[in-house]
PDB file of C-alpha atoms in Angstrom:
ATOM      1  CA  MET V   1      -0.001   0.021  -0.001  1.00 45.00           C
ATOM      2  CA  ARG V   2       1.258   3.476  -0.886  1.00 47.00           C
ATOM      3  CA  GLN V   3       1.258   5.867   1.998  1.00 48.00           C
ATOM      4  CA  GLY V   4       0.256   9.548   1.727  1.00 48.00           C
ATOM      5  CA  ASN V   5      -1.987  12.271   3.064  1.00 48.00           C
ATOM      6  CA  GLN V   6      -5.317  10.448   3.455  1.00 50.00           C
ATOM      7  CA  THR V   7      -7.585  13.427   2.805  1.00 51.00           C
ATOM      8  CA  ALA V   8     -10.911  12.767   1.118  1.00 66.00           C
ATOM      9  CA  ILE V   9     -11.012  14.445  -2.323  1.00 78.00           C
ATOM     10  CA  SER V  10     -14.061  16.068  -3.824  1.00 82.00           C
ATOM     11  CA  GLU V  11     -12.963  16.204  -7.485  1.00 87.00           C
ATOM     12  CA  PHE V  12     -10.499  14.889 -10.038  1.00 91.00           C
ATOM     13  CA  ILE V  13      -8.519  16.761 -12.676  1.00 89.00           C
ATOM     14  CA  LEU V  14      -8.753  15.351 -16.149  1.00 89.00           C
ATOM     15  CA  LEU V  15      -5.640  16.294 -18.146  1.00 86.00           C
ATOM     16  CA  GLY V  16      -7.330  15.491 -21.428  1.00 82.00           C
ATOM     17  CA  LEU V  17      -5.611  14.549 -24.697  1.00 82.00           C
ATOM     18  CA  SER V  18      -3.234  17.480 -24.816  1.00 77.00           C
ATOM     19  CA  ASN V  19      -1.882  20.200 -22.543  1.00 76.00           C
ATOM     20  CA  GLN V  20      -1.011  22.416 -25.491  1.00 77.00           C
ATOM     21  CA  ALA V  21      -3.293  25.450 -25.499  1.00 74.00           C
ATOM     22  CA  GLU V  22      -3.103  25.936 -29.263  1.00 76.00           C
ATOM     23  CA  GLN V  23      -4.457  22.418 -29.850  1.00 82.00           C
ATOM     24  CA  GLN V  24      -7.603  22.864 -27.753  1.00 85.00           C
ATOM     25  CA  ASN V  25      -9.709  24.518 -30.447  1.00 86.00           C
ATOM     26  CA  LEU V  26      -8.749  21.829 -32.940  1.00 89.00           C
ATOM     27  CA  LEU V  27      -9.612  19.072 -30.485  1.00 89.00           C
ATOM     28  CA  PHE V  28     -12.938  20.760 -29.677  1.00 91.00           C
ATOM     29  CA  VAL V  29     -14.002  20.986 -33.384  1.00 92.00           C
ATOM     30  CA  LEU V  30     -12.740  17.433 -34.187  1.00 92.00           C
ATOM     31  CA  PHE V  31     -14.472  15.757 -31.252  1.00 93.00           C
ATOM     32  CA  LEU V  32     -17.645  17.775 -31.671  1.00 95.00           C
ATOM     33  CA  CYS V  33     -17.858  16.618 -35.323  1.00 94.00           C
ATOM     34  CA  MET V  34     -17.173  13.017 -34.411  1.00 94.00           C
ATOM     35  CA  TYR V  35     -19.790  13.161 -31.630  1.00 95.00           C
ATOM     36  CA  LEU V  36     -22.476  14.597 -33.918  1.00 95.00           C
ATOM     37  CA  VAL V  37     -21.693  12.103 -36.672  1.00 94.00           C
ATOM     38  CA  THR V  38     -21.939   9.191 -34.176  1.00 94.00           C
ATOM     39  CA  VAL V  39     -25.196  10.359 -32.648  1.00 95.00           C
ATOM     40  CA  VAL V  40     -26.847  11.127 -36.022  1.00 93.00           C
ATOM     41  CA  GLY V  41     -25.577   7.992 -37.692  1.00 91.00           C
ATOM     42  CA  ASN V  42     -26.551   5.556 -34.928  1.00 92.00           C
ATOM     43  CA  GLY V  43     -29.790   7.512 -34.348  1.00 92.00           C
ATOM     44  CA  LEU V  44     -30.775   7.038 -38.039  1.00 89.00           C
ATOM     45  CA  ILE V  45     -30.102   3.297 -37.742  1.00 89.00           C
ATOM     46  CA  ILE V  46     -32.390   3.037 -34.663  1.00 92.00           C
ATOM     47  CA  LEU V  47     -35.072   5.171 -36.422  1.00 89.00           C
ATOM     48  CA  ALA V  48     -34.891   3.111 -39.628  1.00 86.00           C
ATOM     49  CA  ILE V  49     -35.143  -0.183 -37.790  1.00 89.00           C
ATOM     50  CA  SER V  50     -38.068   1.109 -35.698  1.00 89.00           C
ATOM     51  CA  LEU V  51     -40.040   2.380 -38.674  1.00 85.00           C
ATOM     52  CA  ASP V  52     -39.353  -0.356 -41.268  1.00 83.00           C
ATOM     53  CA  PRO V  53     -41.319  -3.585 -40.529  1.00 85.00           C
ATOM     54  CA  SER V  54     -38.977  -5.603 -42.804  1.00 83.00           C
ATOM     55  CA  LEU V  55     -36.162  -4.912 -40.310  1.00 84.00           C
ATOM     56  CA  HIS V  56     -38.111  -6.203 -37.308  1.00 88.00           C
ATOM     57  CA  THR V  57     -35.815  -9.253 -37.088  1.00 89.00           C
ATOM     58  CA  PRO V  58     -33.477 -10.538 -34.368  1.00 91.00           C
ATOM     59  CA  MET V  59     -30.305  -9.281 -36.175  1.00 89.00           C
ATOM     60  CA  TYR V  60     -31.656  -5.707 -36.366  1.00 89.00           C
ATOM     61  CA  LEU V  61     -33.015  -5.834 -32.812  1.00 92.00           C
ATOM     62  CA  PHE V  62     -29.404  -6.484 -31.688  1.00 92.00           C
ATOM     63  CA  LEU V  63     -28.111  -3.810 -34.061  1.00 91.00           C
ATOM     64  CA  ALA V  64     -30.497  -1.240 -32.632  1.00 93.00           C
ATOM     65  CA  ASN V  65     -29.314  -2.034 -29.150  1.00 94.00           C
ATOM     66  CA  LEU V  66     -25.676  -1.792 -30.325  1.00 93.00           C
ATOM     67  CA  SER V  67     -26.401   1.638 -31.892  1.00 93.00           C
ATOM     68  CA  PHE V  68     -28.042   2.806 -28.679  1.00 95.00           C
ATOM     69  CA  ALA V  69     -25.033   1.597 -26.659  1.00 94.00           C
ATOM     70  CA  ASP V  70     -22.705   3.426 -29.038  1.00 93.00           C
ATOM     71  CA  ILE V  71     -24.604   6.693 -28.656  1.00 95.00           C
ATOM     72  CA  SER V  72     -24.644   6.264 -24.886  1.00 94.00           C
ATOM     73  CA  SER V  73     -20.917   5.321 -24.753  1.00 92.00           C
ATOM     74  CA  ILE V  74     -19.699   8.445 -26.633  1.00 93.00           C
ATOM     75  CA  SER V  75     -22.193  10.601 -24.769  1.00 94.00           C
ATOM     76  CA  ASN V  76     -20.700   9.359 -21.462  1.00 93.00           C
ATOM     77  CA  SER V  77     -17.239  10.881 -22.188  1.00 91.00           C
ATOM     78  CA  VAL V  78     -17.098  13.348 -25.076  1.00 93.00           C
ATOM     79  CA  PRO V  79     -19.639  16.069 -23.917  1.00 93.00           C
ATOM     80  CA  LYS V  80     -17.762  16.460 -20.618  1.00 92.00           C
ATOM     81  CA  MET V  81     -14.485  16.725 -22.468  1.00 91.00           C
ATOM     82  CA  LEU V  82     -15.951  19.379 -24.838  1.00 92.00           C
ATOM     83  CA  ILE V  83     -17.344  21.372 -21.830  1.00 91.00           C
ATOM     84  CA  ASN V  84     -13.948  21.239 -20.146  1.00 89.00           C
ATOM     85  CA  ILE V  85     -12.198  22.498 -23.261  1.00 88.00           C
ATOM     86  CA  GLN V  86     -14.767  25.315 -23.764  1.00 89.00           C
ATOM     87  CA  THR V  87     -14.759  26.433 -20.139  1.00 88.00           C
ATOM     88  CA  LYS V  88     -10.967  25.874 -19.735  1.00 85.00           C
ATOM     89  CA  SER V  89     -11.719  23.799 -16.709  1.00 85.00           C
ATOM     90  CA  GLN V  90     -10.315  20.284 -16.187  1.00 87.00           C
ATOM     91  CA  SER V  91     -12.211  19.352 -13.045  1.00 90.00           C
ATOM     92  CA  ILE V  92     -14.895  16.647 -12.616  1.00 91.00           C
ATOM     93  CA  SER V  93     -16.573  16.009  -9.263  1.00 91.00           C
ATOM     94  CA  TYR V  94     -15.895  12.754  -7.446  1.00 91.00           C
ATOM     95  CA  ALA V  95     -19.538  11.607  -7.889  1.00 92.00           C
ATOM     96  CA  SER V  96     -19.502  12.472 -11.582  1.00 92.00           C
ATOM     97  CA  CYS V  97     -16.204  10.659 -12.101  1.00 93.00           C
ATOM     98  CA  ILE V  98     -17.486   7.468 -10.429  1.00 94.00           C
ATOM     99  CA  THR V  99     -20.699   7.695 -12.479  1.00 94.00           C
ATOM    100  CA  GLN V 100     -18.744   8.177 -15.672  1.00 94.00           C
ATOM    101  CA  MET V 101     -16.565   5.184 -14.854  1.00 93.00           C
ATOM    102  CA  TYR V 102     -19.648   3.053 -14.082  1.00 96.00           C
ATOM    103  CA  PHE V 103     -21.268   3.759 -17.448  1.00 95.00           C
ATOM    104  CA  SER V 104     -18.029   3.386 -19.382  1.00 91.00           C
ATOM    105  CA  ILE V 105     -17.838  -0.180 -18.018  1.00 92.00           C
ATOM    106  CA  VAL V 106     -21.469  -0.854 -18.849  1.00 94.00           C
ATOM    107  CA  PHE V 107     -21.067   0.079 -22.483  1.00 92.00           C
ATOM    108  CA  VAL V 108     -17.807  -1.772 -22.994  1.00 87.00           C
ATOM    109  CA  VAL V 109     -19.381  -4.943 -21.620  1.00 92.00           C
ATOM    110  CA  ILE V 110     -22.656  -4.558 -23.499  1.00 94.00           C
ATOM    111  CA  ASP V 111     -20.868  -4.210 -26.820  1.00 90.00           C
ATOM    112  CA  ASN V 112     -18.998  -7.531 -26.206  1.00 90.00           C
ATOM    113  CA  PHE V 113     -22.225  -9.379 -25.351  1.00 94.00           C
ATOM    114  CA  LEU V 114     -24.239  -7.887 -28.221  1.00 93.00           C
ATOM    115  CA  LEU V 115     -21.563  -8.758 -30.794  1.00 92.00           C
ATOM    116  CA  GLY V 116     -21.726 -12.291 -29.429  1.00 93.00           C
ATOM    117  CA  ALA V 117     -25.482 -12.432 -29.707  1.00 93.00           C
ATOM    118  CA  MET V 118     -25.281 -11.094 -33.296  1.00 92.00           C
ATOM    119  CA  ALA V 119     -22.704 -13.798 -34.214  1.00 92.00           C
ATOM    120  CA  TYR V 120     -25.047 -16.497 -32.817  1.00 94.00           C
ATOM    121  CA  ASP V 121     -27.891 -15.085 -34.884  1.00 92.00           C
ATOM    122  CA  ARG V 122     -25.790 -15.251 -38.056  1.00 90.00           C
ATOM    123  CA  PHE V 123     -24.743 -18.825 -37.143  1.00 92.00           C
ATOM    124  CA  VAL V 124     -28.344 -19.948 -36.881  1.00 93.00           C
ATOM    125  CA  ALA V 125     -29.365 -18.071 -40.077  1.00 90.00           C
ATOM    126  CA  ILE V 126     -26.622 -19.597 -42.231  1.00 89.00           C
ATOM    127  CA  CYS V 127     -26.042 -23.006 -40.636  1.00 89.00           C
ATOM    128  CA  HIS V 128     -29.669 -23.829 -39.700  1.00 90.00           C
ATOM    129  CA  PRO V 129     -31.770 -21.699 -42.095  1.00 88.00           C
ATOM    130  CA  LEU V 130     -34.809 -24.014 -42.012  1.00 89.00           C
ATOM    131  CA  SER V 131     -34.919 -23.926 -38.230  1.00 90.00           C
ATOM    132  CA  TYR V 132     -34.178 -20.172 -37.928  1.00 91.00           C
ATOM    133  CA  THR V 133     -37.674 -18.994 -36.992  1.00 90.00           C
ATOM    134  CA  THR V 134     -38.075 -21.928 -34.573  1.00 92.00           C
ATOM    135  CA  ILE V 135     -34.797 -21.244 -32.761  1.00 92.00           C
ATOM    136  CA  MET V 136     -34.800 -17.418 -32.825  1.00 92.00           C
ATOM    137  CA  GLN V 137     -38.207 -16.991 -31.252  1.00 92.00           C
ATOM    138  CA  PRO V 138     -39.207 -13.645 -29.671  1.00 91.00           C
ATOM    139  CA  ARG V 139     -38.582 -14.955 -26.150  1.00 93.00           C
ATOM    140  CA  LEU V 140     -34.995 -15.968 -26.916  1.00 93.00           C
ATOM    141  CA  CYS V 141     -34.334 -12.711 -28.692  1.00 93.00           C
ATOM    142  CA  ILE V 142     -35.561 -10.724 -25.686  1.00 93.00           C
ATOM    143  CA  LEU V 143     -33.398 -12.823 -23.362  1.00 94.00           C
ATOM    144  CA  LEU V 144     -30.349 -12.322 -25.624  1.00 93.00           C
ATOM    145  CA  THR V 145     -31.026  -8.558 -25.433  1.00 94.00           C
ATOM    146  CA  VAL V 146     -31.951  -8.130 -21.746  1.00 95.00           C
ATOM    147  CA  ILE V 147     -29.359 -10.475 -20.210  1.00 94.00           C
ATOM    148  CA  PRO V 148     -26.353  -8.457 -21.627  1.00 94.00           C
ATOM    149  CA  TRP V 149     -27.809  -5.225 -20.135  1.00 95.00           C
ATOM    150  CA  VAL V 150     -28.310  -6.884 -16.747  1.00 96.00           C
ATOM    151  CA  LEU V 151     -24.869  -8.530 -16.704  1.00 95.00           C
ATOM    152  CA  SER V 152     -23.134  -5.343 -17.796  1.00 96.00           C
ATOM    153  CA  ASN V 153     -24.709  -3.340 -15.030  1.00 96.00           C
ATOM    154  CA  LEU V 154     -23.873  -6.042 -12.449  1.00 96.00           C
ATOM    155  CA  ILE V 155     -20.225  -6.057 -13.544  1.00 95.00           C
ATOM    156  CA  ALA V 156     -20.045  -2.243 -13.490  1.00 95.00           C
ATOM    157  CA  LEU V 157     -21.664  -2.238 -10.034  1.00 96.00           C
ATOM    158  CA  THR V 158     -19.138  -4.754  -8.742  1.00 95.00           C
ATOM    159  CA  HIS V 159     -16.192  -2.611  -9.881  1.00 95.00           C
ATOM    160  CA  THR V 160     -17.802   0.568  -8.514  1.00 95.00           C
ATOM    161  CA  LEU V 161     -18.470  -0.914  -5.071  1.00 95.00           C
ATOM    162  CA  LEU V 162     -14.852  -2.167  -4.898  1.00 94.00           C
ATOM    163  CA  LEU V 163     -13.534   1.277  -5.965  1.00 93.00           C
ATOM    164  CA  ILE V 164     -15.574   3.519  -3.595  1.00 91.00           C
ATOM    165  CA  PRO V 165     -13.700   2.471  -0.378  1.00 91.00           C
ATOM    166  CA  LEU V 166     -10.299   3.293  -1.949  1.00 88.00           C
ATOM    167  CA  LEU V 167      -8.378   6.386  -0.797  1.00 86.00           C
ATOM    168  CA  PHE V 168      -6.761   8.890  -3.110  1.00 84.00           C
ATOM    169  CA  CYS V 169      -3.976  10.469  -1.069  1.00 79.00           C
ATOM    170  CA  ASP V 170      -1.254  12.339  -2.953  1.00 72.00           C
ATOM    171  CA  SER V 171      -2.952  13.375  -6.200  1.00 80.00           C
ATOM    172  CA  ASN V 172      -6.276  13.756  -7.908  1.00 85.00           C
ATOM    173  CA  THR V 173      -4.872  14.235 -11.448  1.00 88.00           C
ATOM    174  CA  LEU V 174      -5.869  11.661 -14.062  1.00 87.00           C
ATOM    175  CA  PRO V 175      -3.837  11.611 -17.270  1.00 86.00           C
ATOM    176  CA  HIS V 176      -6.870  10.856 -19.361  1.00 86.00           C
ATOM    177  CA  PHE V 177      -9.887  12.551 -21.018  1.00 88.00           C
ATOM    178  CA  PHE V 178     -12.470  10.616 -18.985  1.00 90.00           C
ATOM    179  CA  CYS V 179     -12.673   8.649 -15.745  1.00 90.00           C
ATOM    180  CA  ASP V 180     -11.596   5.098 -16.633  1.00 87.00           C
ATOM    181  CA  LEU V 181     -11.205   2.312 -14.070  1.00 88.00           C
ATOM    182  CA  ALA V 182      -7.531   1.521 -14.701  1.00 84.00           C
ATOM    183  CA  PRO V 183      -6.229   5.049 -14.261  1.00 86.00           C
ATOM    184  CA  LEU V 184      -8.250   5.472 -11.086  1.00 89.00           C
ATOM    185  CA  LEU V 185      -6.751   2.309  -9.640  1.00 89.00           C
ATOM    186  CA  LYS V 186      -3.226   3.530 -10.499  1.00 87.00           C
ATOM    187  CA  LEU V 187      -3.998   6.844  -8.760  1.00 87.00           C
ATOM    188  CA  SER V 188      -5.254   5.301  -5.489  1.00 86.00           C
ATOM    189  CA  CYS V 189      -2.923   4.960  -2.499  1.00 85.00           C
ATOM    190  CA  SER V 190      -4.971   2.070  -1.053  1.00 85.00           C
ATOM    191  CA  ASP V 191      -4.193  -1.625  -1.667  1.00 86.00           C
ATOM    192  CA  THR V 192      -5.800  -2.311  -5.078  1.00 87.00           C
ATOM    193  CA  MET V 193      -4.784  -5.994  -5.350  1.00 91.00           C
ATOM    194  CA  ILE V 194      -8.394  -7.220  -5.061  1.00 92.00           C
ATOM    195  CA  ASN V 195      -9.614  -4.579  -7.538  1.00 91.00           C
ATOM    196  CA  GLU V 196      -6.929  -5.516 -10.047  1.00 90.00           C
ATOM    197  CA  LEU V 197      -7.615  -9.220  -9.608  1.00 92.00           C
ATOM    198  CA  VAL V 198     -11.356  -8.735 -10.189  1.00 92.00           C
ATOM    199  CA  LEU V 199     -10.611  -6.461 -13.122  1.00 89.00           C
ATOM    200  CA  PHE V 200      -8.372  -9.106 -14.714  1.00 89.00           C
ATOM    201  CA  VAL V 201     -10.679 -12.138 -14.059  1.00 91.00           C
ATOM    202  CA  VAL V 202     -13.960 -10.380 -14.979  1.00 91.00           C
ATOM    203  CA  GLY V 203     -12.401  -8.460 -17.915  1.00 87.00           C
ATOM    204  CA  LEU V 204     -10.862 -11.648 -19.310  1.00 88.00           C
ATOM    205  CA  SER V 205     -14.188 -13.488 -18.970  1.00 90.00           C
ATOM    206  CA  VAL V 206     -16.194 -10.637 -20.544  1.00 90.00           C
ATOM    207  CA  ILE V 207     -13.935 -10.641 -23.597  1.00 87.00           C
ATOM    208  CA  THR V 208     -13.172 -14.379 -23.806  1.00 90.00           C
ATOM    209  CA  PHE V 209     -16.681 -15.880 -23.728  1.00 92.00           C
ATOM    210  CA  PRO V 210     -18.323 -13.612 -26.365  1.00 92.00           C
ATOM    211  CA  PHE V 211     -15.175 -13.856 -28.520  1.00 91.00           C
ATOM    212  CA  ALA V 212     -15.181 -17.698 -28.233  1.00 93.00           C
ATOM    213  CA  LEU V 213     -18.864 -17.686 -29.325  1.00 93.00           C
ATOM    214  CA  ILE V 214     -18.033 -15.395 -32.261  1.00 92.00           C
ATOM    215  CA  LEU V 215     -15.096 -17.555 -33.224  1.00 92.00           C
ATOM    216  CA  PHE V 216     -17.111 -20.790 -33.037  1.00 94.00           C
ATOM    217  CA  SER V 217     -19.955 -19.180 -35.003  1.00 92.00           C
ATOM    218  CA  TYR V 218     -17.696 -18.027 -37.842  1.00 90.00           C
ATOM    219  CA  VAL V 219     -15.869 -21.331 -38.035  1.00 92.00           C
ATOM    220  CA  CYS V 220     -19.233 -23.058 -38.531  1.00 92.00           C
ATOM    221  CA  ILE V 221     -20.434 -20.288 -40.930  1.00 90.00           C
ATOM    222  CA  ILE V 222     -17.312 -20.528 -43.089  1.00 89.00           C
ATOM    223  CA  SER V 223     -17.556 -24.308 -43.173  1.00 90.00           C
ATOM    224  CA  ALA V 224     -21.235 -24.130 -44.145  1.00 87.00           C
ATOM    225  CA  VAL V 225     -20.622 -21.487 -46.851  1.00 86.00           C
ATOM    226  CA  LEU V 226     -17.768 -23.487 -48.411  1.00 85.00           C
ATOM    227  CA  ARG V 227     -20.191 -26.359 -48.900  1.00 84.00           C
ATOM    228  CA  ILE V 228     -22.453 -24.210 -51.052  1.00 79.00           C
ATOM    229  CA  SER V 229     -21.896 -25.147 -54.651  1.00 79.00           C
ATOM    230  CA  SER V 230     -22.803 -21.885 -56.440  1.00 79.00           C
ATOM    231  CA  THR V 231     -20.572 -18.800 -56.328  1.00 78.00           C
ATOM    232  CA  GLU V 232     -23.630 -16.527 -56.084  1.00 78.00           C
ATOM    233  CA  GLY V 233     -24.859 -18.509 -53.068  1.00 76.00           C
ATOM    234  CA  LYS V 234     -21.523 -18.172 -51.322  1.00 78.00           C
ATOM    235  CA  ARG V 235     -21.469 -14.415 -52.048  1.00 80.00           C
ATOM    236  CA  LYS V 236     -24.956 -13.873 -50.666  1.00 77.00           C
ATOM    237  CA  ALA V 237     -24.181 -15.936 -47.500  1.00 75.00           C
ATOM    238  CA  PHE V 238     -21.000 -14.029 -46.793  1.00 77.00           C
ATOM    239  CA  SER V 239     -22.685 -10.709 -47.493  1.00 76.00           C
ATOM    240  CA  THR V 240     -25.184 -11.276 -44.678  1.00 75.00           C
ATOM    241  CA  CYS V 241     -22.460 -11.328 -42.058  1.00 80.00           C
ATOM    242  CA  SER V 242     -19.688  -9.176 -43.637  1.00 80.00           C
ATOM    243  CA  SER V 243     -20.822  -6.055 -41.735  1.00 81.00           C
ATOM    244  CA  HIS V 244     -20.889  -7.805 -38.411  1.00 84.00           C
ATOM    245  CA  LEU V 245     -17.500  -9.407 -39.014  1.00 85.00           C
ATOM    246  CA  THR V 246     -15.977  -5.983 -39.942  1.00 84.00           C
ATOM    247  CA  VAL V 247     -17.313  -4.502 -36.655  1.00 85.00           C
ATOM    248  CA  VAL V 248     -15.962  -7.449 -34.701  1.00 87.00           C
ATOM    249  CA  LEU V 249     -12.479  -7.067 -36.169  1.00 85.00           C
ATOM    250  CA  LEU V 250     -12.517  -3.280 -35.489  1.00 83.00           C
ATOM    251  CA  PHE V 251     -13.832  -3.745 -31.935  1.00 82.00           C
ATOM    252  CA  TYR V 252     -11.604  -6.558 -30.757  1.00 82.00           C
ATOM    253  CA  GLY V 253      -8.577  -5.274 -32.615  1.00 79.00           C
ATOM    254  CA  THR V 254      -8.893  -2.004 -30.691  1.00 75.00           C
ATOM    255  CA  ILE V 255      -9.383  -3.809 -27.377  1.00 71.00           C
ATOM    256  CA  VAL V 256      -6.173  -5.854 -27.992  1.00 70.00           C
ATOM    257  CA  GLY V 257      -4.261  -2.701 -28.835  1.00 66.00           C
ATOM    258  CA  VAL V 258      -5.485  -0.737 -25.789  1.00 62.00           C
ATOM    259  CA  TYR V 259      -5.825  -3.241 -22.989  1.00 59.00           C
ATOM    260  CA  PHE V 260      -3.662  -6.309 -23.751  1.00 60.00           C
ATOM    261  CA  PHE V 261      -0.286  -4.714 -24.252  1.00 58.00           C
ATOM    262  CA  PRO V 262       1.675  -4.041 -21.044  1.00 48.00           C
ATOM    263  CA  SER V 263       1.747  -0.321 -20.199  1.00 50.00           C
ATOM    264  CA  SER V 264       5.530  -0.405 -20.106  1.00 47.00           C
ATOM    265  CA  THR V 265       5.666  -1.073 -23.873  1.00 48.00           C
ATOM    266  CA  HIS V 266       4.031   2.204 -24.883  1.00 48.00           C
ATOM    267  CA  PRO V 267       3.673   5.624 -23.298  1.00 52.00           C
ATOM    268  CA  GLU V 268       0.489   7.100 -21.777  1.00 60.00           C
ATOM    269  CA  ASP V 269      -0.186   9.098 -24.953  1.00 62.00           C
ATOM    270  CA  THR V 270      -0.556   5.830 -26.818  1.00 62.00           C
ATOM    271  CA  ASP V 271      -3.059   4.583 -24.213  1.00 65.00           C
ATOM    272  CA  LYS V 272      -5.130   7.750 -24.737  1.00 75.00           C
ATOM    273  CA  ILE V 273      -5.010   7.393 -28.532  1.00 72.00           C
ATOM    274  CA  GLY V 274      -6.146   3.787 -28.168  1.00 70.00           C
ATOM    275  CA  ALA V 275      -8.947   4.841 -25.832  1.00 77.00           C
ATOM    276  CA  VAL V 276     -10.076   7.445 -28.383  1.00 83.00           C
ATOM    277  CA  LEU V 277     -10.193   4.754 -31.063  1.00 79.00           C
ATOM    278  CA  PHE V 278     -12.196   2.461 -28.799  1.00 78.00           C
ATOM    279  CA  THR V 279     -14.641   4.877 -27.210  1.00 85.00           C
ATOM    280  CA  VAL V 280     -15.041   7.477 -30.013  1.00 88.00           C
ATOM    281  CA  VAL V 281     -13.905   6.221 -33.445  1.00 87.00           C
ATOM    282  CA  THR V 282     -15.423   2.681 -33.307  1.00 86.00           C
ATOM    283  CA  PRO V 283     -18.948   3.950 -32.385  1.00 89.00           C
ATOM    284  CA  MET V 284     -18.636   6.521 -35.173  1.00 90.00           C
ATOM    285  CA  MET V 285     -17.572   3.909 -37.773  1.00 87.00           C
ATOM    286  CA  ASN V 286     -20.316   1.336 -37.014  1.00 85.00           C
ATOM    287  CA  PRO V 287     -23.142   3.247 -38.846  1.00 84.00           C
ATOM    288  CA  PHE V 288     -20.900   3.585 -41.943  1.00 83.00           C
ATOM    289  CA  ILE V 289     -20.014  -0.112 -41.888  1.00 83.00           C
ATOM    290  CA  TYR V 290     -23.669  -1.218 -41.524  1.00 79.00           C
ATOM    291  CA  THR V 291     -25.064   1.128 -44.106  1.00 74.00           C
ATOM    292  CA  LEU V 292     -22.347   0.794 -46.745  1.00 65.00           C
ATOM    293  CA  ARG V 293     -22.187  -2.956 -46.618  1.00 64.00           C
ATOM    294  CA  ASN V 294     -25.832  -3.847 -45.900  1.00 69.00           C
ATOM    295  CA  MET V 295     -28.428  -3.573 -48.627  1.00 71.00           C
ATOM    296  CA  ASP V 296     -31.388  -3.823 -46.234  1.00 72.00           C
ATOM    297  CA  MET V 297     -30.103  -0.860 -44.155  1.00 74.00           C
ATOM    298  CA  LYS V 298     -29.411   1.145 -47.299  1.00 72.00           C
ATOM    299  CA  GLY V 299     -32.949   0.581 -48.479  1.00 74.00           C
ATOM    300  CA  ALA V 300     -34.472   1.373 -45.093  1.00 74.00           C
ATOM    301  CA  LEU V 301     -32.471   4.605 -44.788  1.00 73.00           C
ATOM    302  CA  ARG V 302     -33.295   5.626 -48.374  1.00 76.00           C
ATOM    303  CA  LYS V 303     -36.999   5.047 -47.636  1.00 76.00           C
ATOM    304  CA  LEU V 304     -36.748   7.016 -44.393  1.00 72.00           C
ATOM    305  CA  ILE V 305     -35.061   9.953 -46.121  1.00 73.00           C
ATOM    306  CA  ASN V 306     -37.550   9.938 -49.043  1.00 72.00           C
ATOM    307  CA  THR V 307     -40.442   9.841 -46.568  1.00 69.00           C
ATOM    308  CA  LYS V 308     -39.061  12.884 -44.657  1.00 61.00           C
ATOM    309  CA  SER V 309     -38.391  14.739 -47.884  1.00 60.00           C
ATOM    310  CA  SER V 310     -41.917  14.158 -49.252  1.00 60.00           C
ATOM    311  CA  SER V 311     -43.465  15.372 -46.001  1.00 60.00           C
ATOM    312  CA  LEU V 312     -41.671  18.704 -46.159  1.00 57.00           C
TER     313      LEU V 312
END
């Protein structure tokens, strides 16, 4: 345990992405644009799925939840960062910091589970097409949607309850642009061995189980597609899951880059860049991936835009 002045702190200081004053306006404009693109893009996906009956299927139910999680994830960190840049204040209250950390965990975990559920849906659709409607009944779809939200909140609550008793003695400065669990543990002067053990075990489980399900699903999907005799049939089968596979590679590739390399191998700036890719860029890219590579979503968005245009 690190010793220090054990005075209760009321706020943390977020150093942000840069301490260069001349870069703040650029960062503000850049992150405001990314935030608006993410909210509008994912919002259009949710709206299109809600209004188009042809998209009322399990895959698009999971996609709507993923889009909602992406909007919530970026809204959890970027607005506060923009406010801090605009007001030239780097402070965040203790309660707000803990709340921000809680929801950042929720949305990381929910993305993992939803990507696993979407992979299972594609596995059933391609490997067992005749039994698809029998297997993917509304009750199962609701369970595959609700259970990830419940589990993600339980996991976030566990980490939060373990963090609250910790003391922050010598410093309240976080070298980050939002309150993340790992920097808070590094800052604490209490014994964080239990916290780090739980973080490792739970974090590894949260990533490993959905990824194992995704890997198993795609091994079966590839095997099933290769048995299709026609080239057109293979192309159509692969096209139904290409968007999901692209998002999976982007999501897990970023996780590996940010969380699985020892911190001694790269500086803190690299950690922050990785966190930006994970919490900001990935949610922004998902709408483009699903609209550019998915004919159903293209058609639904085109119909939505035409309907809005004709009503004006």
